[in-house]
PDB file of C-alpha atoms and ligand atoms in Angstrom:
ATOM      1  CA  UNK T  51      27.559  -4.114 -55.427  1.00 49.00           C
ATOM      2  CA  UNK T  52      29.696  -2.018 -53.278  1.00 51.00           C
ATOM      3  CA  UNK T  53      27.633  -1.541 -50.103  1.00 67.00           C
ATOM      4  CA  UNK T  54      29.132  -3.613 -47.250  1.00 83.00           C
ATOM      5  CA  UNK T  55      27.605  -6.991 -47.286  1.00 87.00           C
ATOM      6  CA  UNK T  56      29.004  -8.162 -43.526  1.00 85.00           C
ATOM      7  CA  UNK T  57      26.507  -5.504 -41.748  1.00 88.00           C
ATOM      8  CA  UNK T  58      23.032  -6.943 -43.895  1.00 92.00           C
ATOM      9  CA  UNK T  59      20.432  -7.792 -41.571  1.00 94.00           C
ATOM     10  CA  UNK T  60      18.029 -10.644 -41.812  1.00 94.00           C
ATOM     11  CA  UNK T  61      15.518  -8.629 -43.754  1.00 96.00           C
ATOM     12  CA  UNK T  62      18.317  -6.907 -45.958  1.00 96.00           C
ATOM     13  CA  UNK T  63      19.359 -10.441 -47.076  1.00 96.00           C
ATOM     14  CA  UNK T  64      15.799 -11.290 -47.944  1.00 96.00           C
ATOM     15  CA  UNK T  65      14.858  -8.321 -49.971  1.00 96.00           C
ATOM     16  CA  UNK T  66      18.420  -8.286 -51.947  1.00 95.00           C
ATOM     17  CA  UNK T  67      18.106 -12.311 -52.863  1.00 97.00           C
ATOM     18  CA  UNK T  68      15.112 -14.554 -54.210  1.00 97.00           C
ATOM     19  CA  UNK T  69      13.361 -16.840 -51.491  1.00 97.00           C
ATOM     20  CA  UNK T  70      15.032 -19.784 -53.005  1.00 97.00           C
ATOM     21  CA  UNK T  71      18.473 -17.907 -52.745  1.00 98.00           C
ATOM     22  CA  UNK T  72      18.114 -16.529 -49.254  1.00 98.00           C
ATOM     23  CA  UNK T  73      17.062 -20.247 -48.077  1.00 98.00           C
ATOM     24  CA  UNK T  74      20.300 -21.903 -49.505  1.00 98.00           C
ATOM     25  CA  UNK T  75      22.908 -18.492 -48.118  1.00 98.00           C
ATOM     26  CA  UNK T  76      21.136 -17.214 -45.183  1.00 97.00           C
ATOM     27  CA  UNK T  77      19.474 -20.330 -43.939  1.00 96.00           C
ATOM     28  CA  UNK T  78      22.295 -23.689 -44.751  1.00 95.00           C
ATOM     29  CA  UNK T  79      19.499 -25.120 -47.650  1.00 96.00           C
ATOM     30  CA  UNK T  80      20.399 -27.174 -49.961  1.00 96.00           C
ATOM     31  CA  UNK T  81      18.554 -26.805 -53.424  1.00 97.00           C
ATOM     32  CA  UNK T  82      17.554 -30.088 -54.776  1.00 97.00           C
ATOM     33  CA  UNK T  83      20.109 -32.168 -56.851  1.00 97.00           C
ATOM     34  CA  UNK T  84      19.519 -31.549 -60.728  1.00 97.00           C
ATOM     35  CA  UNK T  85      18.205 -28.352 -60.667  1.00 97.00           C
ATOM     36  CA  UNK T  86      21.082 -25.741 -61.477  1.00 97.00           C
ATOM     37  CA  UNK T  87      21.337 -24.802 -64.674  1.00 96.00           C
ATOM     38  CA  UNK T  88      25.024 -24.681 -63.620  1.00 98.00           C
ATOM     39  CA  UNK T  89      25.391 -27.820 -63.651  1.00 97.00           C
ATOM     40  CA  UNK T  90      25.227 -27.507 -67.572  1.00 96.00           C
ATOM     41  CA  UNK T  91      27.343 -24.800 -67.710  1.00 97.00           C
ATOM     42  CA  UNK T  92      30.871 -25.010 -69.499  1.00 96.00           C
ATOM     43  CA  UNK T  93      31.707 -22.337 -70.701  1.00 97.00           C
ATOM     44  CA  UNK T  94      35.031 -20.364 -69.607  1.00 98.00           C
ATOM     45  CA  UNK T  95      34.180 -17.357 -66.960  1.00 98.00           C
ATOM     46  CA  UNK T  96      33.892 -17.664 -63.313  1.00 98.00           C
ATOM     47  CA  UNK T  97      31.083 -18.420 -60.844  1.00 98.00           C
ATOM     48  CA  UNK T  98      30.468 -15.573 -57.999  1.00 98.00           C
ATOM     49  CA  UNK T  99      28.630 -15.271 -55.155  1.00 98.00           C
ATOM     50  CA  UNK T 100      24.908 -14.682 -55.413  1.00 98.00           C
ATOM     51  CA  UNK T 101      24.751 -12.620 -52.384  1.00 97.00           C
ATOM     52  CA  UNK T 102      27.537 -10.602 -52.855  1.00 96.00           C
ATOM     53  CA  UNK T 103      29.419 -10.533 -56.009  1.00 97.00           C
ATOM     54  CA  UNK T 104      32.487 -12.164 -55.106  1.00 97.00           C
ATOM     55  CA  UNK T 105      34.291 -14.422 -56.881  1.00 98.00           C
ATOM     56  CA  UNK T 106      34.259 -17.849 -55.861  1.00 98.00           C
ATOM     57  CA  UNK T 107      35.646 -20.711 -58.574  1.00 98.00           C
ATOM     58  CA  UNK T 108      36.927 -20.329 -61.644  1.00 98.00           C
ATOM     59  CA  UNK T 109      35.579 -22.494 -64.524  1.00 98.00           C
ATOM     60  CA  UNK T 110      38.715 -24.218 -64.882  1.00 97.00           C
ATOM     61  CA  UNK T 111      38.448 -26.021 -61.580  1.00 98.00           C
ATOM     62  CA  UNK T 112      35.086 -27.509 -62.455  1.00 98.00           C
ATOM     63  CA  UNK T 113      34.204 -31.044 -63.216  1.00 98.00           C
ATOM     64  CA  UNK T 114      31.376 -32.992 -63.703  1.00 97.00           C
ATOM     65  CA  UNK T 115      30.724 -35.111 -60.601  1.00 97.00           C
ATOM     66  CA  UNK T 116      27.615 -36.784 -61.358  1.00 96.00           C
ATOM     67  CA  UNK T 117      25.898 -35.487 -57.985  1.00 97.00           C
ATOM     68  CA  UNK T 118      23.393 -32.780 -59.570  1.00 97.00           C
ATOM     69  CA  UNK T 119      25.390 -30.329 -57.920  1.00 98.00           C
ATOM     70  CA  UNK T 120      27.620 -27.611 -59.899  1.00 98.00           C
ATOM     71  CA  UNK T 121      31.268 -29.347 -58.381  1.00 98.00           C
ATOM     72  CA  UNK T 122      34.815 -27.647 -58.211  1.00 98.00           C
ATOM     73  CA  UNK T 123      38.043 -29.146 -57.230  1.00 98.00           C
ATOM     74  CA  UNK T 124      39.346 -25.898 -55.839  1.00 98.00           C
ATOM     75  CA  UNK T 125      38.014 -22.259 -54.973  1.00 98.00           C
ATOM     76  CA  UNK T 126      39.616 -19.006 -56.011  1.00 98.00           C
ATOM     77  CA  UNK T 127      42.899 -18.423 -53.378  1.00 97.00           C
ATOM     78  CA  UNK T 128      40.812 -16.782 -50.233  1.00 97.00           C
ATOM     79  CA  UNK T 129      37.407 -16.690 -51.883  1.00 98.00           C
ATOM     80  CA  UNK T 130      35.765 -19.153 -49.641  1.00 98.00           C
ATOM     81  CA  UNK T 131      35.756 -20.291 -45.714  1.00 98.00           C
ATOM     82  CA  UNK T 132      34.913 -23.292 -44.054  1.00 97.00           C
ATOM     83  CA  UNK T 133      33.788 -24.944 -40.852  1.00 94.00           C
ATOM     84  CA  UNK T 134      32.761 -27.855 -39.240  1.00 92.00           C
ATOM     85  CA  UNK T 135      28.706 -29.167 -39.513  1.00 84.00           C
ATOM     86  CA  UNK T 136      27.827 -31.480 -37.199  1.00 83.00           C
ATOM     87  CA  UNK T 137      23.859 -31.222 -38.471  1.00 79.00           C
ATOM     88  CA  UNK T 138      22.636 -34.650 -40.001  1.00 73.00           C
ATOM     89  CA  UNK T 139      23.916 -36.459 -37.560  1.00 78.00           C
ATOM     90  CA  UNK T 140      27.229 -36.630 -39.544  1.00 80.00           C
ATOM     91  CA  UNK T 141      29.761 -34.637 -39.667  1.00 87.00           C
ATOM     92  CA  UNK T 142      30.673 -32.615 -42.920  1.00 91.00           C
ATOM     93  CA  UNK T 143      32.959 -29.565 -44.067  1.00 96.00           C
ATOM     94  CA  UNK T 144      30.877 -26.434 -44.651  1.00 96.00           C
ATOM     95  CA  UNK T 145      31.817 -23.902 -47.532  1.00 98.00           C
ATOM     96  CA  UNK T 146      30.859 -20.417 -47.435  1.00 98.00           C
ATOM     97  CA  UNK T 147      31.670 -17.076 -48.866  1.00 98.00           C
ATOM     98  CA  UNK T 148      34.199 -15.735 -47.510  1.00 97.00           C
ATOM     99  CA  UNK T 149      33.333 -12.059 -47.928  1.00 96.00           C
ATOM    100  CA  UNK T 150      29.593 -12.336 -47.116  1.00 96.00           C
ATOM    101  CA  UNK T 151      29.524 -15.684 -45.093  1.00 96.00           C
ATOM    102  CA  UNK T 152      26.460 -16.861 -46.932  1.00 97.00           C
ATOM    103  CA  UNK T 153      26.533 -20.666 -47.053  1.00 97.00           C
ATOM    104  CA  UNK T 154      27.170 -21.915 -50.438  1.00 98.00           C
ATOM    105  CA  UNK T 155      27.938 -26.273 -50.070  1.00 98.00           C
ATOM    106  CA  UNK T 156      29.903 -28.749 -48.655  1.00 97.00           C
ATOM    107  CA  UNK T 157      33.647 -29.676 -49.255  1.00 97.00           C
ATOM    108  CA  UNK T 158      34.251 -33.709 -49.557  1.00 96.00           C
ATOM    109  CA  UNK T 159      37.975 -35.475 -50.222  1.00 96.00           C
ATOM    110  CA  UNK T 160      36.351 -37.985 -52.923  1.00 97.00           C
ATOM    111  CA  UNK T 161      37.653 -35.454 -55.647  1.00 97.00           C
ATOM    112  CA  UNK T 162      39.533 -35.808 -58.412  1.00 97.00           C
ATOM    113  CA  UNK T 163      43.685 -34.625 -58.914  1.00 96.00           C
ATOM    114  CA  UNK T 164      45.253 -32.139 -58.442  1.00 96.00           C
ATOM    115  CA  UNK T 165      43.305 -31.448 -55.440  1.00 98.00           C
ATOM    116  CA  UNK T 166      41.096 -35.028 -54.025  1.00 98.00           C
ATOM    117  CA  UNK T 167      39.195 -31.747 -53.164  1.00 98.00           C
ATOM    118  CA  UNK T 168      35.180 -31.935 -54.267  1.00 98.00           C
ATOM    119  CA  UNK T 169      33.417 -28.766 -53.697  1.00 98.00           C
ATOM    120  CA  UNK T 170      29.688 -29.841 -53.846  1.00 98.00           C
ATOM    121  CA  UNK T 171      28.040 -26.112 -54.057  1.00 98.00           C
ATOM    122  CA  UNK T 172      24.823 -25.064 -54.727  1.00 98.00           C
ATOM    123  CA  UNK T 173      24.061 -23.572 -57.999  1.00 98.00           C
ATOM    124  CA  UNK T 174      21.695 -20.913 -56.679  1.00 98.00           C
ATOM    125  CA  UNK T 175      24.100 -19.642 -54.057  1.00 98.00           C
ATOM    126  CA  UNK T 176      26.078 -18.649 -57.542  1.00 98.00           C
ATOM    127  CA  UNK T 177      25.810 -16.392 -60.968  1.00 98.00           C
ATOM    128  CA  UNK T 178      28.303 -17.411 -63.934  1.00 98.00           C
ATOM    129  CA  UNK T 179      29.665 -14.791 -65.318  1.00 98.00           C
ATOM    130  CA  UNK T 180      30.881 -15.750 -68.781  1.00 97.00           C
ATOM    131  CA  UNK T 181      34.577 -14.808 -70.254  1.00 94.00           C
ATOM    132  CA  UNK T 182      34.650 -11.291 -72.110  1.00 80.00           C
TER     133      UNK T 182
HETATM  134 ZN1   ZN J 347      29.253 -13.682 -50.751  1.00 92.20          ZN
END
């Protein structure tokens, strides 16, 4: 994907991702806990971004939290942004992409070392792209 992602329109988004995708990146969703086949996933290779191809976390930086959410204790340097979400009547640490801005979790410090970083993303905001 090499056409610039920052300039997509609403109705761009929606044609280029699934309704389940654009709902999570476009729209601050979260897909229900359990369902990524991420979650599963442990092989070496890196997850990117479903909306726009870049890179996000490597496989090395995942662990297994036990939420039902694919979880990281770091990003790739630069890869993703974050801001403040005040919606739920609590206030949480957003993560998105940083090339696209599509919304891909929450950050939490309940993680484990090196980091005490959690990075509770949504599998369908991601592809895994195996190693080789
Ligand atoms: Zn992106």
């Amino acid at each position: 994907m090499t056409d610039d992602v920052t300039t997509l329109d609403e109705a761009a988004w929606r044609e280029r991702l699934s309704a389940e995708q654009f709902r999570v990146l476009r729209k601050h969703g979260t897909e229900r806990a359990g369902t990524s086949p991420l979650n599963a996933e442990k092989r070496a290779g890196t997850f990117a971004c479903a909306g726009c191809g870049q890179e996000l976390f490597a496989s090395d930086a995942k662990f297994e939290s036990g939420t039902g959410w694919p979880s990281f204790f770091a990003p790739i340097e630069g890869a993703v942004g974050t801001m403040k979400d005040r919606s739920l009547f609590m206030t949480r640490t957003e993560v998105h992409c940083a090339r696209c801005g599509g919304h891909l979790g929450h950050v939490f410090p309940d993680g484990p070392a090196p980091t005490g970083q959690r990075y509770c993303m949504n599998g369908v905001a991601m592809r895994f792209e195996p190693k080789g």
